[in-house]
Short mmCIF file of C-alpha atoms in Angstrom, two decimals:
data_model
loop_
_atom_site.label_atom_id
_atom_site.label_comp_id
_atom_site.label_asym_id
_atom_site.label_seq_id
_atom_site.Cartn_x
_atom_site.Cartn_y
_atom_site.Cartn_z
CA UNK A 561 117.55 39.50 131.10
CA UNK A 562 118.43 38.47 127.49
CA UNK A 563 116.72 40.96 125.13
CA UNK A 564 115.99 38.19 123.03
CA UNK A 565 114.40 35.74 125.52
CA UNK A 566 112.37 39.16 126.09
CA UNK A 567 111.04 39.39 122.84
CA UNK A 568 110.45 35.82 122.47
CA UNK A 569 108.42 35.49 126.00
CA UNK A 570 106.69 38.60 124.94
CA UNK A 571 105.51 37.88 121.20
CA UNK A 572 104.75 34.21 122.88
CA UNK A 573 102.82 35.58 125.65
CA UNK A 574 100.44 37.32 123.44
CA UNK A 575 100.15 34.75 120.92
CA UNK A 576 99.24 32.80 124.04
CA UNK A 577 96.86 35.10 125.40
CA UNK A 578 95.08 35.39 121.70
CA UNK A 579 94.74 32.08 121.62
CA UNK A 580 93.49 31.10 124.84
CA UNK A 581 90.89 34.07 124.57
CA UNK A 582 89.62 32.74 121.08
CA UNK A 583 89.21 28.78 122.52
CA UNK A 584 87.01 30.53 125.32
CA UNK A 585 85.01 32.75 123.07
CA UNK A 586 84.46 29.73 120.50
CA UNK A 587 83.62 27.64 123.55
CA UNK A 588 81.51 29.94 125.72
CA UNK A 589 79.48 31.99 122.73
CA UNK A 590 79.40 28.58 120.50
CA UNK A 591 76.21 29.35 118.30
CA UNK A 592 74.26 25.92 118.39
CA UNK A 593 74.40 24.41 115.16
CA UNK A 594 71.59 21.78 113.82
CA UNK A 595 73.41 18.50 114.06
CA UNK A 596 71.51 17.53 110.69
CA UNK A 597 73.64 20.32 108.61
CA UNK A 598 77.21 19.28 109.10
CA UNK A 599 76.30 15.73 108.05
CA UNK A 600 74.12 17.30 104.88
CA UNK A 601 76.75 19.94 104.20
CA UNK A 602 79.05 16.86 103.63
CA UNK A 603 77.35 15.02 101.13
CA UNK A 604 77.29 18.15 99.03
CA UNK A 605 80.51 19.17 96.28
CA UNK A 606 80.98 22.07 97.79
CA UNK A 607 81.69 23.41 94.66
CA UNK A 608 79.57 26.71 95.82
CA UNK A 609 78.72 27.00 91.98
CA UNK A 610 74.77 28.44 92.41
CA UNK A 611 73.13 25.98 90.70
CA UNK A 612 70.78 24.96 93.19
CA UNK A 613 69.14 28.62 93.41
CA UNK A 614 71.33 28.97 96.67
CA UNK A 615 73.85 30.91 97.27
CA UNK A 616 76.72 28.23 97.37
CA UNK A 617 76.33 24.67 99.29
CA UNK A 618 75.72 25.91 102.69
CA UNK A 619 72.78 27.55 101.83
CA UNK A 620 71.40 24.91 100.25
CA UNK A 621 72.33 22.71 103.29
CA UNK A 622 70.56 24.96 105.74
CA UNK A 623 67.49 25.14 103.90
CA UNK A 624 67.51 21.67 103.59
CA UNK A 625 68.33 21.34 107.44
CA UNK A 626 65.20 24.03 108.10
CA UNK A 627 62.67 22.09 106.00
CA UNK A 628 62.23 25.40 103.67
CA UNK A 629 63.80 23.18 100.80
CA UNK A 630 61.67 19.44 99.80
CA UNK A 631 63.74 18.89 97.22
CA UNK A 632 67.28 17.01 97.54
CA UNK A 633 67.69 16.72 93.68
CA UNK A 634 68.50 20.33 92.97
CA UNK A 635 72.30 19.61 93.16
CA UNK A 636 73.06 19.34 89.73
CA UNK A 637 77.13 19.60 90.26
CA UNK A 638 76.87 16.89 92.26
CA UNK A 639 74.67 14.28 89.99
CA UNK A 640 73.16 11.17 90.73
CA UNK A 641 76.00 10.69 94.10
CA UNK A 642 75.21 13.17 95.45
CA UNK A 643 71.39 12.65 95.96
CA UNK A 644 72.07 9.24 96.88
CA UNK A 645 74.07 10.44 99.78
CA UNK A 646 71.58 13.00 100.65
CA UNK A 647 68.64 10.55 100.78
CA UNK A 648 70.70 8.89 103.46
CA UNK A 649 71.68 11.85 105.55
CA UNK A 650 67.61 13.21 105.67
CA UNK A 651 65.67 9.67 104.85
CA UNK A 652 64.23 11.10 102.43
CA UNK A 653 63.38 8.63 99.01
CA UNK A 654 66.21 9.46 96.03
CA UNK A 655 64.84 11.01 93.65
CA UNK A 656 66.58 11.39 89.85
CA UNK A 657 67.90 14.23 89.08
CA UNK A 658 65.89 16.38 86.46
CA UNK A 659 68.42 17.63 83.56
CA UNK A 660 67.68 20.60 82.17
CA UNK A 661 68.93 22.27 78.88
CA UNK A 662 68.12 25.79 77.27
CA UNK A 663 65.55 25.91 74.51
CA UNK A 664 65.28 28.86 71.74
CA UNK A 665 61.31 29.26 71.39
CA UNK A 666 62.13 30.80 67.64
CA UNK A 667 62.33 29.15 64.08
CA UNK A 668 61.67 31.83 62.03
CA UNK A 669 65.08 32.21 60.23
CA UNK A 670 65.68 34.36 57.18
CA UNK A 671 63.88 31.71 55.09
CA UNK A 672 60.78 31.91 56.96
CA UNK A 673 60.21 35.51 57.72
CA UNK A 674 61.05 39.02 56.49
CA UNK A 675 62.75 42.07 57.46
CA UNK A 676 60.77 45.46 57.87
CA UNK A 677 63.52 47.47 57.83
CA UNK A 678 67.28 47.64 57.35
CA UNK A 679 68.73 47.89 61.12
CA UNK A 680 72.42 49.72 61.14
CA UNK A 681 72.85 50.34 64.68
CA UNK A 682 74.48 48.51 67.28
CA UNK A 683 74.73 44.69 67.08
CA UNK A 684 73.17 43.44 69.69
CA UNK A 685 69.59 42.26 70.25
CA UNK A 686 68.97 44.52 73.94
CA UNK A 687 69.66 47.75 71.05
CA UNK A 688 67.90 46.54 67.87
CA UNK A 689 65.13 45.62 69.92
CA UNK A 690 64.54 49.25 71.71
CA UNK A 691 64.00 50.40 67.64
CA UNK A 692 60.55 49.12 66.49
CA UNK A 693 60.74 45.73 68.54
CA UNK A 694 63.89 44.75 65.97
CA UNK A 695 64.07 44.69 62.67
CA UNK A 696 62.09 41.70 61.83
CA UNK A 697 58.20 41.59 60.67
CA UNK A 698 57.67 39.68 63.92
CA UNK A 699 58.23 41.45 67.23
CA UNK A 700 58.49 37.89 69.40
CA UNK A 701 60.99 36.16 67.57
CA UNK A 702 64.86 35.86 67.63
CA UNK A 703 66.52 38.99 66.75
CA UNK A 704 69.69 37.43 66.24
CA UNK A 705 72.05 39.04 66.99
CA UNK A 706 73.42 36.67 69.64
CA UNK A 707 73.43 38.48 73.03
CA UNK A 708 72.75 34.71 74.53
CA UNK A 709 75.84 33.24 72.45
CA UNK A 710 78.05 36.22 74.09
CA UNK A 711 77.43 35.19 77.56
CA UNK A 712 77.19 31.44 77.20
CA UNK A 713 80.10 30.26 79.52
CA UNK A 714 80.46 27.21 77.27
CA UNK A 715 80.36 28.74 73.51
CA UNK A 716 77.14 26.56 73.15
CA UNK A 717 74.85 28.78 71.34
CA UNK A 718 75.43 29.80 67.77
CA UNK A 719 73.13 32.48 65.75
CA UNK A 720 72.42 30.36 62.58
CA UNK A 721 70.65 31.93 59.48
CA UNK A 722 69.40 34.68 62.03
CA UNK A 723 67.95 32.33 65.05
CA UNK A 724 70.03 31.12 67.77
CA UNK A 725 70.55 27.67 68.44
CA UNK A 726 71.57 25.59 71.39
CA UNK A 727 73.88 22.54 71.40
CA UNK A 728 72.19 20.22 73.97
CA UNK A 729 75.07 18.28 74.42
CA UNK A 730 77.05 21.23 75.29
CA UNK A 731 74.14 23.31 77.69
CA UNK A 732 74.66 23.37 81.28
CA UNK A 733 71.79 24.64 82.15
CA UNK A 734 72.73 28.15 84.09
CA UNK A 735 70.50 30.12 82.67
CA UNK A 736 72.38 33.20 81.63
CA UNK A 737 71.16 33.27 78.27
CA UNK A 738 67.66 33.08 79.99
CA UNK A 739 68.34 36.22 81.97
CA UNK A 740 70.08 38.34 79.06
CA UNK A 741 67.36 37.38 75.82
CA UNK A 742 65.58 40.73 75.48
CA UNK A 743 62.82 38.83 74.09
CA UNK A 744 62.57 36.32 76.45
CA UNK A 745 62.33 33.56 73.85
CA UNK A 746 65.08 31.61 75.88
CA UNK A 747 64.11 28.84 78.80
CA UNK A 748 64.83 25.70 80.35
CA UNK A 749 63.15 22.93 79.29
CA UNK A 750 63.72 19.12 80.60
CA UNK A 751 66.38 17.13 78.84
CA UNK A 752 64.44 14.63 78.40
CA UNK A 753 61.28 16.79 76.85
CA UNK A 754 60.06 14.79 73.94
CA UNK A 755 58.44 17.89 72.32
CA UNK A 756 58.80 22.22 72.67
CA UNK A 757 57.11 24.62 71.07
CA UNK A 758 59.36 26.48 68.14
CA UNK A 759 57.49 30.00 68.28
CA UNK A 760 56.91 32.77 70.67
CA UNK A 761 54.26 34.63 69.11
CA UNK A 762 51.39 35.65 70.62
CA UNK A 763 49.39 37.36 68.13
CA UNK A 764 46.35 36.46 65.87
CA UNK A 765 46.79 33.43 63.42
CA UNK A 766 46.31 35.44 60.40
CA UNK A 767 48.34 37.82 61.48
CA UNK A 768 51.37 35.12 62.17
CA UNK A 769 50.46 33.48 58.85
CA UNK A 770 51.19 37.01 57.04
CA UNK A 771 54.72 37.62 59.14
CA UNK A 772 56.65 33.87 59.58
CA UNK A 773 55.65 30.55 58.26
CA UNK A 774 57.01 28.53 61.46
CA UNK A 775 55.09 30.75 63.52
CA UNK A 776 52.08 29.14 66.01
CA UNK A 777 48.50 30.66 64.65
CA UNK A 778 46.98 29.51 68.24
CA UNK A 779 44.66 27.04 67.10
CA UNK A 780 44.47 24.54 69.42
CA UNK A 781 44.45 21.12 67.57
CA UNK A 782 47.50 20.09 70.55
CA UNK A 783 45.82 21.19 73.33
CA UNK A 784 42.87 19.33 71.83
CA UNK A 785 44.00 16.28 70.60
CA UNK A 786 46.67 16.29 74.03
CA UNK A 787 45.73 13.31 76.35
CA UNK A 788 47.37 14.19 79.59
CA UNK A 789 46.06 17.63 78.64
CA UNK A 790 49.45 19.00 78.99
CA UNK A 791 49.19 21.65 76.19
CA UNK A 792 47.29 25.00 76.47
CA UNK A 793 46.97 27.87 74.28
CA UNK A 794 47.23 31.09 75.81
CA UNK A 795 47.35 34.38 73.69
CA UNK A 796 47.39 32.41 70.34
CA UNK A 797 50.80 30.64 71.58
CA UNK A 798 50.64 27.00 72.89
CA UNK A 799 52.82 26.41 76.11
CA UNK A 800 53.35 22.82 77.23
CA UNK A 801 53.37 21.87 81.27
CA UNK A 802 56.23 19.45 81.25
CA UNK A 803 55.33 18.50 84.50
CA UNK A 804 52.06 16.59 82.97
CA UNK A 805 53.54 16.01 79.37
CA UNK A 806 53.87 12.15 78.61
CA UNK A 807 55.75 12.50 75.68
CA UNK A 808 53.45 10.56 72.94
CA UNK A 809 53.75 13.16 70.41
CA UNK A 810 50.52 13.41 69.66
CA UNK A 811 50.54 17.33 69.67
CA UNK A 812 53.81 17.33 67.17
CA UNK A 813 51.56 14.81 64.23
CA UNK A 814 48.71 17.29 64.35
CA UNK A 815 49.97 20.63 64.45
CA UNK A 816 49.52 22.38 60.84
CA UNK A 817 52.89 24.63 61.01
CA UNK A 818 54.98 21.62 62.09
CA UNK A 819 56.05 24.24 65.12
CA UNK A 820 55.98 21.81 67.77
CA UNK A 821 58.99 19.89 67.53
CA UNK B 1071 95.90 74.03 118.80
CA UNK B 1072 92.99 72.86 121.09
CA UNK B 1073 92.69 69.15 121.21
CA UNK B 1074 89.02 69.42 119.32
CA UNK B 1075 90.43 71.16 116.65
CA UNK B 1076 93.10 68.86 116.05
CA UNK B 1077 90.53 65.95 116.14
CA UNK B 1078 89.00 67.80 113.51
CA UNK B 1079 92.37 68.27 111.63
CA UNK B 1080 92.68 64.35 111.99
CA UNK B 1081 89.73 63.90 110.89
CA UNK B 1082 89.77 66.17 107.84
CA UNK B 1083 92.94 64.82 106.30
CA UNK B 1084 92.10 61.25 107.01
CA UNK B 1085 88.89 60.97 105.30
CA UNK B 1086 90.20 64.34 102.22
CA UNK B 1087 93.73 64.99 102.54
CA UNK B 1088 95.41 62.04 103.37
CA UNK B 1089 92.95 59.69 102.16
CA UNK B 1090 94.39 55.73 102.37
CA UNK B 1091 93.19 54.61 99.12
CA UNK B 1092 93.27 57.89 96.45
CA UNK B 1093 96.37 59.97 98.34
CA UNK B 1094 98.50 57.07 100.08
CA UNK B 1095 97.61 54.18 97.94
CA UNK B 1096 97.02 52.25 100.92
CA UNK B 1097 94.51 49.12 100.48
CA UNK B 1098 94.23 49.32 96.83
CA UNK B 1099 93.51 45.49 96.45
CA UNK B 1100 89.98 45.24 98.01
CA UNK B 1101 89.37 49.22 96.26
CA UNK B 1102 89.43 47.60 93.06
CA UNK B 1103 88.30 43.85 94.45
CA UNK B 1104 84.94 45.66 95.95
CA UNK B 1105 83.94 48.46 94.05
CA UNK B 1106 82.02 46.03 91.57
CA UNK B 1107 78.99 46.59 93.43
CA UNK B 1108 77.45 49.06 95.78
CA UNK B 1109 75.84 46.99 97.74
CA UNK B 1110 79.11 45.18 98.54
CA UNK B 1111 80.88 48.78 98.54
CA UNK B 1112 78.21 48.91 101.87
CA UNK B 1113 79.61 46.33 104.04
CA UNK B 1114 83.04 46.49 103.13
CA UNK B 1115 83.14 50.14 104.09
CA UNK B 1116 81.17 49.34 107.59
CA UNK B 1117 83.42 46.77 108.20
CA UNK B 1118 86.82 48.61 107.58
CA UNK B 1119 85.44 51.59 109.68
CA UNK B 1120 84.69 49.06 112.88
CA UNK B 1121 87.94 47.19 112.54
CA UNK B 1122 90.09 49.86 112.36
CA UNK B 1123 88.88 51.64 115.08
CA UNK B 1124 88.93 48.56 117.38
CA UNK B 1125 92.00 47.69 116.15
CA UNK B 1126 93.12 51.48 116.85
CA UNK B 1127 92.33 51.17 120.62
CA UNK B 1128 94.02 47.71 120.86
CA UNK B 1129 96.90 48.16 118.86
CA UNK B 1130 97.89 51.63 120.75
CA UNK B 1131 97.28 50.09 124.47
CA UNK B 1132 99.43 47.44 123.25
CA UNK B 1133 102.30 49.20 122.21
CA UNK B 1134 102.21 51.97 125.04
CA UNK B 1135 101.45 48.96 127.90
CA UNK B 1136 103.63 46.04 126.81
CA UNK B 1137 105.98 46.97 123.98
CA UNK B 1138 107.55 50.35 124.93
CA UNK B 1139 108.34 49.49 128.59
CA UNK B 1140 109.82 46.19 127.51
CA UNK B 1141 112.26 48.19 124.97
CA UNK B 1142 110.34 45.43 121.88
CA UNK B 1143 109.08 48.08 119.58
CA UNK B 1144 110.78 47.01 116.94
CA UNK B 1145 108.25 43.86 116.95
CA UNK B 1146 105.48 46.25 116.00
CA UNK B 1147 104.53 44.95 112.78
CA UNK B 1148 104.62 41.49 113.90
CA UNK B 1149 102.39 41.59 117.25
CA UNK B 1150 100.01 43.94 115.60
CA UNK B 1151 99.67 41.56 112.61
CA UNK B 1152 98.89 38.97 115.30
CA UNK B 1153 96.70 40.87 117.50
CA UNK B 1154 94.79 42.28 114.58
CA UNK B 1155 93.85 38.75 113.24
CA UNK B 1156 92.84 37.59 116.51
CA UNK B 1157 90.82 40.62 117.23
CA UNK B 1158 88.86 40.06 113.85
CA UNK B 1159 88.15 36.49 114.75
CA UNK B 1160 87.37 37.10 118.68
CA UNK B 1161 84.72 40.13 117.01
CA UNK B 1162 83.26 37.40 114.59
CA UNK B 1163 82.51 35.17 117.05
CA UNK B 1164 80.45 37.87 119.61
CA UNK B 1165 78.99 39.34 116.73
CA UNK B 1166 77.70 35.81 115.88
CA UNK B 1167 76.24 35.07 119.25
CA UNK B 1168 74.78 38.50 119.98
CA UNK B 1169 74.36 40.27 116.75
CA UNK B 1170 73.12 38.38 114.92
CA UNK B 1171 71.88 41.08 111.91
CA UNK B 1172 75.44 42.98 112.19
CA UNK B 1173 77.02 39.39 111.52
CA UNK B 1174 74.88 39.06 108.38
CA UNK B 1175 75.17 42.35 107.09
CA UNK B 1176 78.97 42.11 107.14
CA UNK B 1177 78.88 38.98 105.94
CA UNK B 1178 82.11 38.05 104.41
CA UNK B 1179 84.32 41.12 104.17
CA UNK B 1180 84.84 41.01 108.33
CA UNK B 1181 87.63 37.79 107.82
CA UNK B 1182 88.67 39.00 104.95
CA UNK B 1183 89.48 42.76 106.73
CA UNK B 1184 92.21 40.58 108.68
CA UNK B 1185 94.46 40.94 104.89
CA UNK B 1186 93.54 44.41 104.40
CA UNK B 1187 97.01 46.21 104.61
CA UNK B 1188 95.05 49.51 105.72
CA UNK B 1189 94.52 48.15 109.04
CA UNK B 1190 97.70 47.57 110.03
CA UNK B 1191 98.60 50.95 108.16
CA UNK B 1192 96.66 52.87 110.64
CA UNK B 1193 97.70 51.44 113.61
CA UNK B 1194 101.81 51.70 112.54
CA UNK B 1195 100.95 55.27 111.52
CA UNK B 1196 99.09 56.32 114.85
CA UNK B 1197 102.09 55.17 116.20
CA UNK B 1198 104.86 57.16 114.28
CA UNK B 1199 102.52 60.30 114.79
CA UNK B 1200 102.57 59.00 118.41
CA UNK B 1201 98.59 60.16 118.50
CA UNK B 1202 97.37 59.75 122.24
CA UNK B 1203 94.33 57.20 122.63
CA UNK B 1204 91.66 58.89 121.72
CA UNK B 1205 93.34 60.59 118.86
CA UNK B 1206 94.11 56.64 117.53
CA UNK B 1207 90.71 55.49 117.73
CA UNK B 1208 89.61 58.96 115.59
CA UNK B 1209 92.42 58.13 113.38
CA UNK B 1210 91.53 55.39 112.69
CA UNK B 1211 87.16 55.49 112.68
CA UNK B 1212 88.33 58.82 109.92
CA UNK B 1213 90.66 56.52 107.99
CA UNK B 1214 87.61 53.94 107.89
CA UNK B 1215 85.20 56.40 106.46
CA UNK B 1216 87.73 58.12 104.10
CA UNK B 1217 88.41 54.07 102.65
CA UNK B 1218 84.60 53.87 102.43
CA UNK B 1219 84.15 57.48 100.48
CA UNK B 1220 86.85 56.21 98.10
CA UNK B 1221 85.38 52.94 97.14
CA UNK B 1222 81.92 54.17 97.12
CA UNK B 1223 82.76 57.04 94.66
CA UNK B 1224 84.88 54.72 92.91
CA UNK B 1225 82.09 52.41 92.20
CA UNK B 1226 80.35 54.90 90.60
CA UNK B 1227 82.59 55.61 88.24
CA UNK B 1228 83.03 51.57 87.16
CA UNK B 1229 79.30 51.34 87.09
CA UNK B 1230 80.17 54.75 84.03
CA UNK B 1231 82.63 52.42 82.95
CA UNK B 1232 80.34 49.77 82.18
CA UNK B 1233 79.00 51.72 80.09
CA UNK B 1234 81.57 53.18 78.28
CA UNK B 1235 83.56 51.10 75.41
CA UNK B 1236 87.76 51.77 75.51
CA UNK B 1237 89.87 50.20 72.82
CA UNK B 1238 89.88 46.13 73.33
CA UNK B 1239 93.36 46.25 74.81
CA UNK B 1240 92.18 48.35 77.81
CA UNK B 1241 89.24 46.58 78.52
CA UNK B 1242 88.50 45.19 82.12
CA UNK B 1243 91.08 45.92 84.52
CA UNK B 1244 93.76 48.44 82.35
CA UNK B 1245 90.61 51.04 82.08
CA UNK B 1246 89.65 50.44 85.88
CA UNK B 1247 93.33 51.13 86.71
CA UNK B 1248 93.25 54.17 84.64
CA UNK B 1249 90.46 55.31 86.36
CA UNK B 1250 91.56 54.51 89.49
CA UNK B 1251 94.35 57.16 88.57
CA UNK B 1252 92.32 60.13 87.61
CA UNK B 1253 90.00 59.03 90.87
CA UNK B 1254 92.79 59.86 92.78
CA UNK B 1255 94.14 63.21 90.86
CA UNK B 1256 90.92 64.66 92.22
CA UNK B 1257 92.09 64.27 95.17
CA UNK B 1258 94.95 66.47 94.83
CA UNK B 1259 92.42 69.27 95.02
CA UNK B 1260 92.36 68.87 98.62
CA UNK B 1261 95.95 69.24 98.89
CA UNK B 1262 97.22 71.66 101.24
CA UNK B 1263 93.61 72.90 102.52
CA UNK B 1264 93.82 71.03 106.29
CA UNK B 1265 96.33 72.58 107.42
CA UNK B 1266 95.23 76.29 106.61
CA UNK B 1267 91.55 75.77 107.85
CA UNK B 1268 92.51 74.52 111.38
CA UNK B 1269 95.53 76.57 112.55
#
């Protein structure tokens, strides 16, 4: 016979036989899939970017598709679209899609607190911090040295006069700079929040008074004068529930240090 | 030599001597792709180890049953290529059905095995050393666990790295390269000491 006819039947035959064994297998050991996930998994990007607290769009799908996830505005990738699409596929209401930004719980800049000590070492907050809690009178605040602006994937943090600041406009929201602030003075905080508490410290007033002058004292005038009482002060530091705040600013007029904002 | 002592040799020089990734420089994409991680170091290296040694067995019944009598073995690389990927998807799919933890724990680096050129590596070699069966299939479970020792030592040493601070122009993947190198010159220590401990 010709040898290439040979080689061509051969390499054919087990191409063939390859293929006919993998149609069976996907046929006979099929895995039964919810019918509710391929039509979710299509409404979502499928950008596989995280944001959802999944890992990637399929994830999120299936935990959609196994009731272990309420929520169908977590996709923030997707926007407005995509939870419009997703109310359809699970008939569940839309609901809008809550826009979060990063927040720097710190004012106290160079004009409004000291140093304790001259700090040579390496620059970057995780080290200045493991000598004497930084090098600033207060042990809460912003060390400023940036580790948050080195990781932010969009260059939206800058370090100004010693205390990081983010650009709103620019934030989106993954929470590195979260994750990597030693002091954890960085969160996320609605877009639309109408106020946020500037200071992190949680020791006595008088004690505050003597180290910052845009530091909270913890003495309750917001959570006091607060109607949806949305404000409490725990360890001398107010914290506002956003999920109760109504945004009258009430709390921001009576507060003495002007440190809610 | 007896034929468990040349096992043994196999053995030996696959996972020290001859090691794919530090001696032969075999599979040196998913070596530095993987060895971020130990976790992912894990699966990749359980993974290799079961695919090659599948792939062993079916690669070397192949080539004994249906290419040598038919005078084709020049289409080695080819067919195994092909019988390699379908193998890898065919194992997927049971794995799916019936094991169901296995499936998850290897996750993502079983499809991806399918481009690993250390695969098909093992099988051509078993071939040019023309190993008998069960020879292949130790060939090729050794090969396996000599990839995994590689990338699991090697991700040690990045995790070191991580640490470390080289000049700007060498940071990222120059310094991993470079110690990908002196990874391997330890290696060279082995050199020679197979074939005087099993003669």
């Amino acid at each position: 016979m010709n040898p290439v006819l040979v080689a061509v039947l051969v390499l054919g035959g087990v191409g063939l036989v390859c293929a006919v064994l993998l149609v069976v297998a996907s046929k006979f050991m099929a895995v039964p899939v919810d019918e509710r996930f391929p039509k979710i998994r299509e409404c979502l990007p499928g950008a596989n970017c995280g944001g959802c607290g999944y890992a990637g769009c399929d994830g999120y799908a299936n935990a959609l598709v196994d009731g272990s996830e309420e929520k169908i505005n977590k996709c923030v990738a997707g926007g407005a679209a995509v939870v419009e699409a997703l109310a359809k596929a699970t008939g569940k209401e839309a609901e809008a899609i809550e826009e979060k930004v990063a927040y720097v719980h710190c004012k106290g800049d160079c004009n409004a607190t000291q140093k304790k000590a001259e700090y040579n070492g390496t620059k970057t907050c995780k080290a200045s911090k493991l000598l004497f809690g930084g090098e600033g009178t207060c042990t809460f605040g912003c060390l400023g040295y940036g580790d948050c602006a080195a990781v932010c994937p969009e260059q939206a943090i800058n370090v100004i006069n010693g205390v990081a600041h983010v650009n709103g406009a620019r934030c989106i929201a993954c929470g590195q700079c979260v994750s990597v602030c030693p002091q954890k003075i960085v969160t996320l905080i609605p877009k639309a929040a109408a106020v946020k508490v500037t200071c992190s410290n949680k020791e006595k007033g008088p004690v505050v008074m003597k180290k910052c002058t845009a530091g909270c004292i913890g003495c309750g005038l917001c959570m006091r004068n607060c109607p949806a009482e949305a404000i409490k002060v725990e360890g001398f530091l107010a914290a506002i529930d956003y999920e109760k705040c109504i945004g009258c600013g009430k709390c921001r007029e009576v507060c003495p240090k002007k440190c809610i904002l | 030599m007896s034929d468990g002592a040349k096992l043994l040799l196999i053995a030996f020089s696959m996972i020290f001597t001859e090691n794919y990734v530090l001696v032969q420089f075999i599979a040196i994409c998913p070596f530095l792709g993987v060895s971020k991680n130990f976790d992912s170091c894990i699966g990749m290296s359980g993974a290799v180890i079961f695919v090659m040694t599948l792939a062993s067995a079916v690669t070397w019944t192949i080539y004994n049953f249906l290419l040598e009598p038919f005078g084709l073995t020049y289409l080695q690389t080819i067919v195994f290529i092909l019988v390699i990927a379908a193998l890898v998807q065919f194992v997927e799919i049971v794995l799916k059905k019936y094991i169901k933890p296995l499936y998850k724990a290897l996750g993502i680096y079983l499809p991806l095995i399918t481009t690993n050129c250390a695969v098909l590596a093992v099988t051509i070699l078993n071939i040019d050393e023309s190993y008998n069966f069960i020879e292949s299939c130790v060939d090729g479970a050794t090969a396996g666990i000599g990839f995994g020792l590689a990338l699991i030592l090697f991700c040690g040493v990045r995790k070191a790295l991580e640490r470390a601070k080289p000049p700007k122009c060498f940071e990222g993947l120059p310094i991993t390269l470079v110690a990908a190198a002196l990874t391997s010159m330890t290696f060279m220590g082995f050199a020679g000491i197979a074939d005087n401990l099993f003669h």
